[in-house]
């Protein structure tokens, strides 16, 4: 029982709108950021699963650091890799003069309530 309580308090709770919820919590501007979220095959129905995510786009250096800070504040999100001044090959994203390309990769630990 303690493991379930720990997982519930330290992971993102599973629902059908996880991606939309995280976009809102992180205040991601979808014209500047591309948020890719992938549910791994074969992990559906598990109590605790790890999903991969990638956020890439263009923004100021300080805003990217704020984004990293916001990611670390959300239980269940981790940062595996962060790249600054990266080449971003997405013509749909807006880029201002002072913006840098960035890419953040990590894991989302997702908790499915007991059945």
Short mmCIF file of C-alpha atoms in Angstrom, two decimals, residues 16-73:
data_model
loop_
_atom_site.label_atom_id
_atom_site.label_comp_id
_atom_site.label_asym_id
_atom_site.label_seq_id
_atom_site.Cartn_x
_atom_site.Cartn_y
_atom_site.Cartn_z
CA UNK A 16 -6.76 10.72 -21.33
CA UNK A 17 -5.44 14.29 -21.49
CA UNK A 18 -1.95 13.99 -19.99
CA UNK A 19 -0.32 15.85 -22.88
CA UNK A 20 -2.79 18.75 -22.78
CA UNK A 21 -2.49 18.98 -18.99
CA UNK A 22 1.33 19.16 -19.16
CA UNK A 23 1.22 21.76 -21.95
CA UNK A 24 -0.97 23.93 -19.70
CA UNK A 25 1.10 23.33 -16.54
CA UNK A 26 4.34 24.19 -18.36
CA UNK A 27 2.68 27.11 -20.16
CA UNK A 28 4.06 25.95 -23.52
CA UNK A 29 3.49 28.28 -26.47
CA UNK A 30 2.69 25.77 -29.21
CA UNK A 31 3.76 28.25 -31.89
CA UNK A 32 7.31 28.25 -30.45
CA UNK A 33 7.53 24.80 -28.82
CA UNK A 34 6.92 21.30 -30.14
CA UNK A 35 5.97 18.90 -27.34
CA UNK A 36 6.25 15.23 -28.32
CA UNK A 37 4.88 12.71 -25.90
CA UNK A 38 5.01 8.97 -26.49
CA UNK A 39 3.33 6.22 -24.57
CA UNK A 40 5.48 3.09 -24.79
CA UNK A 41 3.98 -0.05 -26.24
CA UNK A 42 3.29 -2.88 -23.85
CA UNK A 43 3.00 -0.72 -20.74
CA UNK A 44 -0.72 -0.07 -20.85
CA UNK A 45 -2.39 -1.22 -17.65
CA UNK A 46 0.72 -1.07 -15.46
CA UNK A 47 0.46 0.80 -12.18
CA UNK A 48 3.61 2.84 -12.85
CA UNK A 49 5.05 3.38 -16.33
CA UNK A 50 7.72 5.60 -17.87
CA UNK A 51 6.80 7.63 -20.96
CA UNK A 52 9.28 9.55 -23.14
CA UNK A 53 8.88 13.23 -23.97
CA UNK A 54 10.73 15.79 -26.06
CA UNK A 55 10.26 19.54 -26.07
CA UNK A 56 12.06 21.47 -28.77
CA UNK A 57 11.74 24.92 -30.19
CA UNK A 58 12.99 28.47 -30.02
CA UNK A 59 13.03 30.90 -27.11
CA UNK A 60 15.31 33.16 -25.11
CA UNK A 61 17.98 31.58 -22.95
CA UNK A 62 16.27 32.74 -19.73
CA UNK A 63 12.88 31.36 -20.81
CA UNK A 64 14.43 27.97 -21.56
CA UNK A 65 15.98 27.92 -18.07
CA UNK A 66 12.58 28.84 -16.61
CA UNK A 67 11.06 25.95 -18.55
CA UNK A 68 13.65 23.54 -17.12
CA UNK A 69 12.88 24.83 -13.63
CA UNK A 70 9.14 24.35 -14.21
CA UNK A 71 9.72 20.79 -15.45
CA UNK A 72 11.65 19.94 -12.29
CA UNK A 73 8.80 21.27 -10.10
#
